[in-house]
Short mmCIF file of C-alpha atoms and ligand atoms in Angstrom, two decimals:
data_model
loop_
_atom_site.label_atom_id
_atom_site.label_comp_id
_atom_site.label_asym_id
_atom_site.label_seq_id
_atom_site.Cartn_x
_atom_site.Cartn_y
_atom_site.Cartn_z
CA MET A 1177 125.94 72.81 111.32
CA ASN A 1178 124.78 69.68 109.54
CA HIS A 1179 121.60 68.34 111.10
CA PHE A 1180 121.53 65.26 108.85
CA ALA A 1181 124.57 63.45 110.14
CA SER A 1182 125.67 59.88 110.69
CA HIS A 1183 126.09 58.23 114.10
CA LYS A 1184 127.51 54.72 114.23
CA GLY A 1185 126.68 54.05 110.61
CA GLU A 1186 123.08 55.36 110.86
CA LEU A 1187 121.87 58.62 109.34
CA TYR A 1188 119.82 60.89 111.56
CA ALA A 1189 117.65 63.96 111.16
CA GLU A 1190 118.54 65.88 114.31
CA GLY A 1191 117.93 63.23 117.01
CA VAL A 1192 115.77 60.87 114.95
CA PRO A 1193 117.07 57.91 112.90
CA LEU A 1194 115.86 58.34 109.31
CA ALA A 1195 114.99 54.64 109.33
CA ASP A 1196 112.37 55.32 112.04
CA ILE A 1197 110.72 57.92 109.85
CA ALA A 1198 110.64 55.52 106.90
CA SER A 1199 109.07 52.74 108.94
CA ARG A 1200 106.43 55.07 110.38
CA TYR A 1201 105.52 57.15 107.34
CA GLY A 1202 106.86 55.22 104.37
CA THR A 1203 108.89 56.45 101.42
CA PRO A 1204 109.45 58.57 99.48
CA ALA A 1205 109.35 61.27 102.14
CA TYR A 1206 110.79 64.74 102.51
CA VAL A 1207 112.33 65.35 105.92
CA TYR A 1208 113.09 68.84 107.23
CA SER A 1209 115.10 69.89 110.26
CA LYS A 1210 113.48 72.59 112.36
CA LYS A 1211 116.85 73.58 113.79
CA ALA A 1212 118.49 73.96 110.38
CA LEU A 1213 115.64 76.12 109.08
CA SER A 1214 115.82 78.37 112.14
CA GLU A 1215 119.60 78.69 112.04
CA HIS A 1216 119.68 79.63 108.37
CA PHE A 1217 116.98 82.27 108.80
CA LEU A 1218 118.56 83.67 111.95
CA ALA A 1219 121.93 83.95 110.18
CA TYR A 1220 120.30 86.61 107.96
CA GLU A 1221 118.68 88.34 110.93
CA GLN A 1222 121.94 88.45 112.87
CA ALA A 1223 123.99 89.68 109.93
CA LEU A 1224 121.45 92.45 109.30
CA SER A 1225 120.92 93.57 112.88
CA GLY A 1226 121.93 97.19 113.26
CA HIS A 1227 120.73 98.08 109.77
CA SER A 1228 117.10 98.72 108.85
CA HIS A 1229 116.08 95.52 107.06
CA LEU A 1230 113.44 92.96 106.15
CA VAL A 1231 114.14 89.31 105.35
CA CYS A 1232 111.40 88.15 102.98
CA TYR A 1233 111.68 84.37 102.67
CA ALA A 1234 110.96 83.27 99.08
CA VAL A 1235 107.96 81.00 99.55
CA LYS A 1236 108.40 79.12 96.27
CA ALA A 1237 111.52 77.37 97.57
CA ASN A 1238 109.50 75.43 100.14
CA SER A 1239 105.94 76.46 100.89
CA ASN A 1240 104.91 73.86 103.45
CA LEU A 1241 102.74 75.53 106.08
CA ALA A 1242 104.93 74.27 108.93
CA VAL A 1243 108.00 75.83 107.31
CA LEU A 1244 106.17 79.12 106.77
CA LYS A 1245 104.77 79.15 110.32
CA LEU A 1246 108.20 78.51 111.81
CA LEU A 1247 109.71 81.38 109.82
CA ALA A 1248 106.75 83.72 110.48
CA ASP A 1249 107.14 83.08 114.21
CA LEU A 1250 110.83 83.99 113.93
CA GLY A 1251 109.80 87.32 112.39
CA ALA A 1252 110.23 86.62 108.70
CA GLY A 1253 108.57 88.54 105.94
CA PHE A 1254 107.76 86.75 102.69
CA ASP A 1255 108.37 87.04 98.97
CA ILE A 1256 105.42 85.61 97.06
CA VAL A 1257 104.80 84.99 93.37
CA SER A 1258 101.09 84.08 93.39
CA ALA A 1259 97.82 84.54 95.23
CA GLY A 1260 98.18 80.95 96.38
CA GLU A 1261 101.45 81.72 98.12
CA LEU A 1262 99.90 84.79 99.77
CA LYS A 1263 97.04 82.64 101.05
CA ARG A 1264 99.59 80.24 102.56
CA VAL A 1265 101.39 83.12 104.30
CA LEU A 1266 98.13 84.52 105.70
CA THR A 1267 96.99 81.03 106.76
CA VAL A 1268 99.94 80.67 109.13
CA GLY A 1269 99.58 84.19 110.51
CA GLY A 1270 102.37 85.73 108.44
CA SER A 1271 102.20 89.53 108.14
CA ALA A 1272 100.84 90.90 104.89
CA ASP A 1273 102.71 94.13 105.60
CA LYS A 1274 106.01 92.25 105.54
CA THR A 1275 105.14 90.54 102.25
CA VAL A 1276 106.40 91.56 98.82
CA PHE A 1277 104.82 90.30 95.59
CA SER A 1278 107.20 89.37 92.73
CA GLY A 1279 106.60 87.81 89.33
CA VAL A 1280 106.21 88.84 85.67
CA GLY A 1281 102.61 87.76 85.24
CA LYS A 1282 100.50 88.89 88.19
CA ARG A 1283 96.83 88.51 87.24
CA ALA A 1284 94.27 91.22 88.03
CA ASP A 1285 92.53 89.06 90.63
CA GLU A 1286 95.87 88.37 92.33
CA ILE A 1287 96.70 92.08 92.45
CA GLU A 1288 93.28 92.80 93.93
CA TYR A 1289 93.65 90.07 96.55
CA ALA A 1290 97.11 91.33 97.56
CA LEU A 1291 95.94 94.96 97.73
CA LYS A 1292 93.00 94.03 99.95
CA ALA A 1293 95.30 91.98 102.18
CA GLY A 1294 97.56 95.02 102.56
CA ILE A 1295 100.90 93.71 101.33
CA HIS A 1296 104.05 95.77 101.78
CA CYS A 1297 104.95 96.20 98.14
CA PHE A 1298 104.45 95.03 94.56
CA ASN A 1299 107.73 94.37 92.75
CA VAL A 1300 106.53 95.63 89.37
CA GLU A 1301 108.06 94.03 86.30
CA SER A 1302 106.55 95.97 83.38
CA LYS A 1303 104.80 99.18 82.39
CA GLY A 1304 101.65 97.19 81.65
CA GLU A 1305 101.64 95.78 85.16
CA LEU A 1306 102.14 99.26 86.62
CA GLU A 1307 99.08 100.54 84.74
CA GLN A 1308 97.06 97.51 85.80
CA ILE A 1309 97.96 98.11 89.47
CA GLN A 1310 96.98 101.80 89.16
CA ARG A 1311 93.62 100.81 87.68
CA ILE A 1312 92.84 98.25 90.37
CA ALA A 1313 94.01 100.52 93.22
CA ARG A 1314 91.79 103.32 91.92
CA ASN A 1315 88.78 101.02 91.73
CA LEU A 1316 89.40 99.97 95.32
CA ASN A 1317 89.93 103.59 96.32
CA THR A 1318 93.33 102.83 97.75
CA THR A 1319 97.03 103.34 97.09
CA ALA A 1320 99.40 100.57 96.04
CA ALA A 1321 103.00 100.66 97.29
CA ILE A 1322 105.36 99.65 94.50
CA SER A 1323 108.96 99.18 93.58
CA LEU A 1324 110.25 98.49 90.10
CA ARG A 1325 112.15 95.31 89.50
CA ILE A 1326 115.05 96.44 87.41
CA ASN A 1327 117.05 94.13 85.20
CA PRO A 1328 120.61 95.28 85.85
CA ASP A 1329 122.08 93.19 83.00
CA VAL A 1330 124.67 91.38 85.08
CA ASP A 1331 125.67 87.78 84.61
CA ALA A 1332 124.89 85.74 87.71
CA LEU A 1333 127.33 83.04 86.52
CA THR A 1334 124.86 80.30 87.29
CA HIS A 1335 122.84 77.74 85.31
CA PRO A 1336 121.07 79.49 82.40
CA TYR A 1337 117.62 78.38 83.61
CA ILE A 1338 118.12 80.12 86.94
CA SER A 1339 119.84 83.25 85.65
CA THR A 1340 117.37 86.12 85.65
CA GLY A 1341 119.33 89.38 85.55
CA LEU A 1342 120.43 89.50 81.93
CA LYS A 1343 118.70 91.54 79.23
CA GLU A 1344 117.87 88.33 77.40
CA ASN A 1345 115.83 87.05 80.41
CA LYS A 1346 112.12 87.81 80.73
CA PHE A 1347 112.50 89.37 84.17
CA GLY A 1348 112.40 92.97 85.27
CA ILE A 1349 112.56 96.27 83.42
CA ASP A 1350 115.87 97.09 81.79
CA ILE A 1351 117.69 99.64 83.82
CA ASP A 1352 117.59 102.44 81.23
CA THR A 1353 113.87 102.10 80.64
CA ALA A 1354 113.31 101.90 84.40
CA PHE A 1355 114.17 105.59 84.85
CA THR A 1356 111.32 106.54 82.51
CA VAL A 1357 108.90 104.07 84.08
CA TYR A 1358 109.68 105.53 87.54
CA GLN A 1359 108.72 108.97 86.20
CA GLN A 1360 105.50 107.54 84.84
CA ALA A 1361 104.80 105.82 88.17
CA ALA A 1362 105.41 109.07 90.05
CA ALA A 1363 102.58 110.66 88.07
CA LEU A 1364 100.02 107.96 88.94
CA PRO A 1365 97.59 109.00 91.70
CA ASN A 1366 96.97 105.56 93.22
CA VAL A 1367 100.53 104.33 93.20
CA LYS A 1368 103.22 105.15 95.75
CA ILE A 1369 106.86 104.47 94.90
CA ILE A 1370 108.64 103.02 97.92
CA GLY A 1371 111.51 100.96 96.56
CA ILE A 1372 113.79 99.56 93.94
CA ASP A 1373 114.22 95.84 93.39
CA CYS A 1374 116.31 93.32 91.53
CA HIS A 1375 116.85 89.56 91.59
CA ILE A 1376 119.59 88.37 89.31
CA GLY A 1377 119.42 84.61 89.64
CA SER A 1378 119.68 81.62 91.89
CA GLN A 1379 122.49 79.47 93.27
CA LEU A 1380 125.06 82.25 93.03
CA THR A 1381 128.36 81.19 94.52
CA GLU A 1382 130.17 84.54 94.22
CA ILE A 1383 129.46 87.90 95.85
CA GLU A 1384 130.62 89.98 92.86
CA PRO A 1385 127.48 89.73 90.70
CA PHE A 1386 125.36 90.84 93.69
CA LEU A 1387 127.62 93.84 94.23
CA ASP A 1388 127.56 94.72 90.52
CA ALA A 1389 123.77 94.65 90.57
CA LEU A 1390 123.75 96.71 93.77
CA ASP A 1391 126.05 99.35 92.21
CA ARG A 1392 123.77 99.67 89.23
CA ALA A 1393 120.67 99.91 91.40
CA LEU A 1394 122.33 102.56 93.59
CA ALA A 1395 123.29 104.58 90.51
CA LEU A 1396 119.64 104.61 89.49
CA VAL A 1397 118.58 105.57 93.03
CA GLY A 1398 120.94 108.56 92.71
CA LYS A 1399 119.42 109.62 89.39
CA LEU A 1400 115.93 109.28 90.83
CA THR A 1401 116.80 111.40 93.87
CA GLU A 1402 117.95 114.18 91.54
CA ILE A 1403 114.46 114.41 90.05
CA GLY A 1404 112.73 114.22 93.42
CA ILE A 1405 111.81 110.52 93.43
CA ASN A 1406 112.88 109.02 96.74
CA VAL A 1407 112.90 105.33 97.52
CA GLU A 1408 112.79 103.96 101.05
CA HIS A 1409 114.12 100.49 100.39
CA LEU A 1410 116.43 98.55 98.16
CA ASP A 1411 115.48 94.91 97.58
CA LEU A 1412 118.41 92.80 96.40
CA GLY A 1413 116.30 89.68 95.81
CA GLY A 1414 117.42 86.19 96.73
CA GLY A 1415 119.86 83.90 95.02
CA LEU A 1416 122.64 83.13 97.47
CA GLY A 1417 123.90 79.65 96.65
CA VAL A 1418 124.44 76.64 98.87
CA ARG A 1419 126.88 73.76 98.91
CA TYR A 1420 125.47 70.73 97.10
CA ARG A 1421 128.80 69.10 96.32
CA ASP A 1422 131.98 71.16 96.41
CA GLU A 1423 130.67 74.66 95.74
CA THR A 1424 131.98 77.32 98.08
CA PRO A 1425 129.31 80.01 98.30
CA PRO A 1426 130.05 82.82 100.73
CA PRO A 1427 128.55 82.36 104.18
CA ILE A 1428 125.38 84.40 104.74
CA LYS A 1429 127.18 86.76 107.09
CA ASP A 1430 129.95 87.57 104.58
CA TYR A 1431 127.46 88.16 101.80
CA ILE A 1432 125.38 90.51 103.93
CA ALA A 1433 128.47 92.28 105.30
CA ALA A 1434 129.68 93.01 101.76
CA VAL A 1435 126.27 94.39 100.81
CA LEU A 1436 125.95 96.54 103.93
CA GLU A 1437 129.39 98.01 103.35
CA LYS A 1438 128.14 99.46 100.07
CA LEU A 1439 124.95 100.74 101.69
CA GLN A 1440 126.71 102.36 104.67
CA GLU A 1441 125.98 106.02 104.13
CA ARG A 1442 122.63 105.46 102.55
CA ASN A 1443 119.40 105.79 104.37
CA LEU A 1444 117.89 102.76 102.66
CA THR A 1445 116.15 99.77 104.22
CA LEU A 1446 117.65 96.57 102.82
CA ILE A 1447 115.23 93.84 101.79
CA VAL A 1448 116.51 90.39 100.82
CA GLU A 1449 114.46 87.48 99.48
CA PRO A 1450 116.40 84.29 100.27
CA GLY A 1451 114.83 80.95 99.47
CA ARG A 1452 117.37 78.23 98.71
CA SER A 1453 119.94 79.40 101.28
CA ILE A 1454 117.35 78.91 104.05
CA THR A 1455 115.72 75.64 103.03
CA ALA A 1456 117.97 73.63 100.67
CA ASN A 1457 120.26 72.16 103.30
CA ALA A 1458 117.47 71.98 105.86
CA GLY A 1459 115.83 69.05 104.06
CA ILE A 1460 116.48 65.64 102.57
CA LEU A 1461 114.51 63.20 100.43
CA LEU A 1462 114.24 59.72 101.85
CA THR A 1463 113.74 56.90 99.37
CA ARG A 1464 113.89 53.10 99.29
CA VAL A 1465 115.67 50.82 96.83
CA GLU A 1466 113.12 48.73 94.93
CA TYR A 1467 115.43 46.85 92.58
CA ILE A 1468 119.03 46.59 91.53
CA LYS A 1469 119.44 45.87 87.85
CA ASN A 1470 122.23 45.62 85.41
CA ASN A 1471 122.07 46.28 81.67
CA GLY A 1472 125.37 44.98 80.41
CA ASP A 1473 127.76 47.79 81.24
CA LYS A 1474 125.56 49.75 83.55
CA ASN A 1475 124.21 49.27 87.06
CA PHE A 1476 120.92 50.81 87.97
CA VAL A 1477 119.56 51.33 91.45
CA VAL A 1478 115.80 51.72 90.99
CA VAL A 1479 114.32 53.69 93.90
CA ASP A 1480 110.78 54.69 94.84
CA ALA A 1481 111.38 58.44 94.41
CA ALA A 1482 111.33 59.81 90.89
CA MET A 1483 111.61 62.94 88.80
CA ASN A 1484 108.04 63.82 89.77
CA ASP A 1485 109.25 64.03 93.39
CA MET A 1486 112.58 65.74 92.68
CA ILE A 1487 113.01 67.26 89.24
CA ARG A 1488 116.20 69.28 89.83
CA PRO A 1489 118.72 66.68 88.59
CA THR A 1490 117.01 66.34 85.21
CA LEU A 1491 115.84 69.97 84.87
CA TYR A 1492 119.00 71.77 85.95
CA ASP A 1493 121.68 69.08 85.88
CA ALA A 1494 121.68 69.47 89.64
CA TRP A 1495 124.03 67.19 91.60
CA LEU A 1496 122.69 66.00 94.94
CA ASN A 1497 124.67 63.89 97.35
CA ILE A 1498 123.08 60.44 97.72
CA GLU A 1499 124.05 58.34 100.70
CA PRO A 1500 122.84 55.07 102.20
CA VAL A 1501 120.91 55.59 105.44
CA HIS A 1502 122.61 52.53 106.91
CA SER A 1503 126.27 52.00 106.07
CA GLU A 1504 128.55 49.15 106.96
CA ALA A 1505 132.30 49.18 106.75
CA ASN A 1506 134.05 47.24 103.96
CA GLN A 1507 131.00 46.90 101.73
CA LEU A 1508 131.72 46.65 98.04
CA GLU A 1509 130.83 49.87 96.24
CA GLU A 1510 129.74 49.86 92.64
CA VAL A 1511 129.26 52.65 90.15
CA CYS A 1512 125.55 53.06 89.42
CA ASP A 1513 122.81 55.40 88.28
CA ILE A 1514 120.05 56.05 90.81
CA VAL A 1515 116.81 56.13 88.83
CA GLY A 1516 113.07 56.27 89.54
CA PRO A 1517 110.10 54.30 88.19
CA VAL A 1518 108.84 57.03 85.82
CA CYS A 1519 108.76 56.26 82.11
CA GLU A 1520 111.34 58.83 81.04
CA THR A 1521 115.05 58.50 80.39
CA GLY A 1522 115.38 61.81 82.24
CA ASP A 1523 114.08 60.14 85.38
CA PHE A 1524 117.22 60.00 87.49
CA LEU A 1525 118.33 61.35 90.84
CA GLY A 1526 122.02 60.74 90.35
CA LYS A 1527 124.41 59.30 87.78
CA ASP A 1528 127.69 57.42 88.08
CA ARG A 1529 127.72 57.27 91.86
CA ARG A 1530 129.74 54.85 93.94
CA LEU A 1531 127.31 53.13 96.26
CA ALA A 1532 127.06 49.90 98.22
CA VAL A 1533 123.35 49.12 98.32
CA LYS A 1534 120.95 46.24 98.03
CA GLN A 1535 117.22 45.82 97.49
CA GLY A 1536 115.20 47.28 100.36
CA ASP A 1537 117.89 49.69 101.57
CA LEU A 1538 117.07 53.30 102.33
CA LEU A 1539 118.85 56.16 100.60
CA CYS A 1540 119.09 59.78 101.66
CA VAL A 1541 119.13 62.43 98.93
CA HIS A 1542 120.74 65.45 100.59
CA SER A 1543 120.11 69.17 100.06
CA ALA A 1544 116.54 68.56 98.94
CA GLY A 1545 114.74 71.15 101.09
CA ALA A 1546 114.48 73.83 98.39
CA TYR A 1547 112.76 73.42 95.01
CA GLY A 1548 112.11 69.79 95.91
CA PHE A 1549 108.57 69.20 97.07
CA THR A 1550 107.36 72.54 95.64
CA MET A 1551 108.39 71.47 92.13
CA SER A 1552 106.94 68.00 92.48
CA SER A 1553 104.07 66.79 90.31
CA ASN A 1554 101.69 63.89 89.90
CA TYR A 1555 103.22 62.68 86.63
CA ASN A 1556 102.51 58.97 86.13
CA THR A 1557 99.63 59.41 88.64
CA ARG A 1558 102.08 59.23 91.49
CA PRO A 1559 100.82 60.62 94.79
CA ARG A 1560 103.20 63.25 96.10
CA ALA A 1561 105.49 62.33 98.98
CA ALA A 1562 104.81 62.85 102.67
CA GLU A 1563 106.57 65.78 104.33
CA ILE A 1564 108.01 65.46 107.82
CA MET A 1565 109.56 68.00 110.14
CA VAL A 1566 111.86 66.82 112.88
CA ASP A 1567 112.22 68.83 116.08
CA GLU A 1568 115.05 67.27 118.11
CA THR A 1569 113.71 63.77 118.85
CA THR A 1570 110.13 64.41 117.75
CA ILE A 1571 108.77 63.53 114.32
CA HIS A 1572 105.94 65.72 112.98
CA LEU A 1573 104.01 64.79 109.87
CA VAL A 1574 103.56 68.20 108.20
CA ARG A 1575 101.95 66.98 104.97
CA GLU A 1576 100.27 63.66 104.49
CA ARG A 1577 101.24 61.49 101.58
CA GLU A 1578 98.67 62.03 98.83
CA THR A 1579 96.23 59.25 98.03
CA ILE A 1580 95.37 58.04 94.55
CA ASP A 1581 91.73 58.96 95.15
CA SER A 1582 92.73 62.53 95.93
CA LEU A 1583 94.51 62.71 92.58
CA MET A 1584 91.30 61.88 90.68
CA ARG A 1585 89.14 64.29 92.66
CA GLY A 1586 87.65 66.94 90.43
CA GLU A 1587 87.89 64.90 87.24
CA HIS A 1588 84.79 63.97 85.27
CA THR A 1589 84.07 61.63 82.39
CA LEU A 1590 81.69 62.76 79.63
CA PRO A 1591 77.97 62.03 80.19
CA GLU A 1592 76.70 58.73 78.69
CA THR A 1593 75.11 59.23 75.28
CA PRO A 1594 71.75 57.45 74.93
C1 PLP B 3062 113.04 82.56 93.27
C2 PLP B 3062 113.16 83.94 93.73
C3 PLP B 3062 113.81 84.24 94.94
C4 PLP B 3062 114.52 83.19 95.76
O1 PLP B 3062 115.68 82.75 95.13
P1 PLP B 3062 116.67 81.74 95.88
O2 PLP B 3062 117.71 81.45 94.86
O3 PLP B 3062 115.89 80.56 96.27
O4 PLP B 3062 117.22 82.48 97.06
C5 PLP B 3062 113.80 85.55 95.37
N1 PLP B 3062 113.20 86.54 94.65
C6 PLP B 3062 112.58 86.30 93.48
C7 PLP B 3062 111.94 87.41 92.75
C8 PLP B 3062 112.55 85.00 92.99
O5 PLP B 3062 111.93 84.76 91.81
#
């Protein structure tokens, strides 16, 4: 269900007019729907019920504490890629023992922190990392549970920057080498093999690449069993796509059903690490039109959100639906680019859109709940946007808009020379 819908020409977040949020908290602002977040997470839980499973929400998609707390309370585990993300999970009472740690460059201090916290598993991405984990676990007199992230060499058929399961990508251990690395891991005294893992990319709109990766992982599981290495879980990563425009990704329940069908006879816990498919369509970016300008052939709508707030259009060629918050019938639409105030030609939210807008109007940038705020920056010394979560008719401020003073905190000029 769409929780950002129009009633009588006014866009709402659940039961709250977006215009009310703008007048109370200003723009730009990210707005999340509590109901949408819950529904998307529960779709995974429902599809997986009856099979041993763990849904580890990928924190990097949207790491706001209110989002994490909501999901933790619904029983989510977490997929983290840094000590900072682990701290966020622990801060909201998320379970360390439902948390898996991914990433190619885990630092020693991060490994130590995660081991002490008692995470479920390290998704190990190289032989060097495996040896580092063994060393740290031995020093702490403990055992580290690990799985190897294999690179199954399948094409996720997505944007090259978010494709991760090909040999040419930096991620994982190629599947042939992985067999050897598993044998090496089995010989390490402070490491316990519990799983196998892969994550082939993001915004996948087909099931096939997932199933190809699964087949390859299962083949390796079979080879490992033959030599006495048994894994308890298979982690298929995240990556299920969402509809931004006219994409038709499989519904969560169809994707999971197809995966479970292949796992039927196997006594393997299934872990998934969805990020985008939980948060993308549970959030929007609210922005106000500052100026309308025209350079000869082109119309520009200059808004107060910029690439520092939402980098996906310029980084990934992402297309996000942009809609006026208040629409009137029979208004003249014009083709325009929606651009921000940042001094970069790449600073746009949308190009060649038909819109009827004037100075001061509010615009809603849809599908902004994943990789929106978390990828935002302070470029041009712009304070990051406020974050709001709506619960039916109640507006909750879940992150205050940054202040300019807070941006300069921690900076120092050189001492005066006499
Ligand atoms: C980013 C990432 C995810 C989440 O991907 P989505 O496309 O947001 O579902 C899951 N696992 C790993 C290892 C990741 O890097």
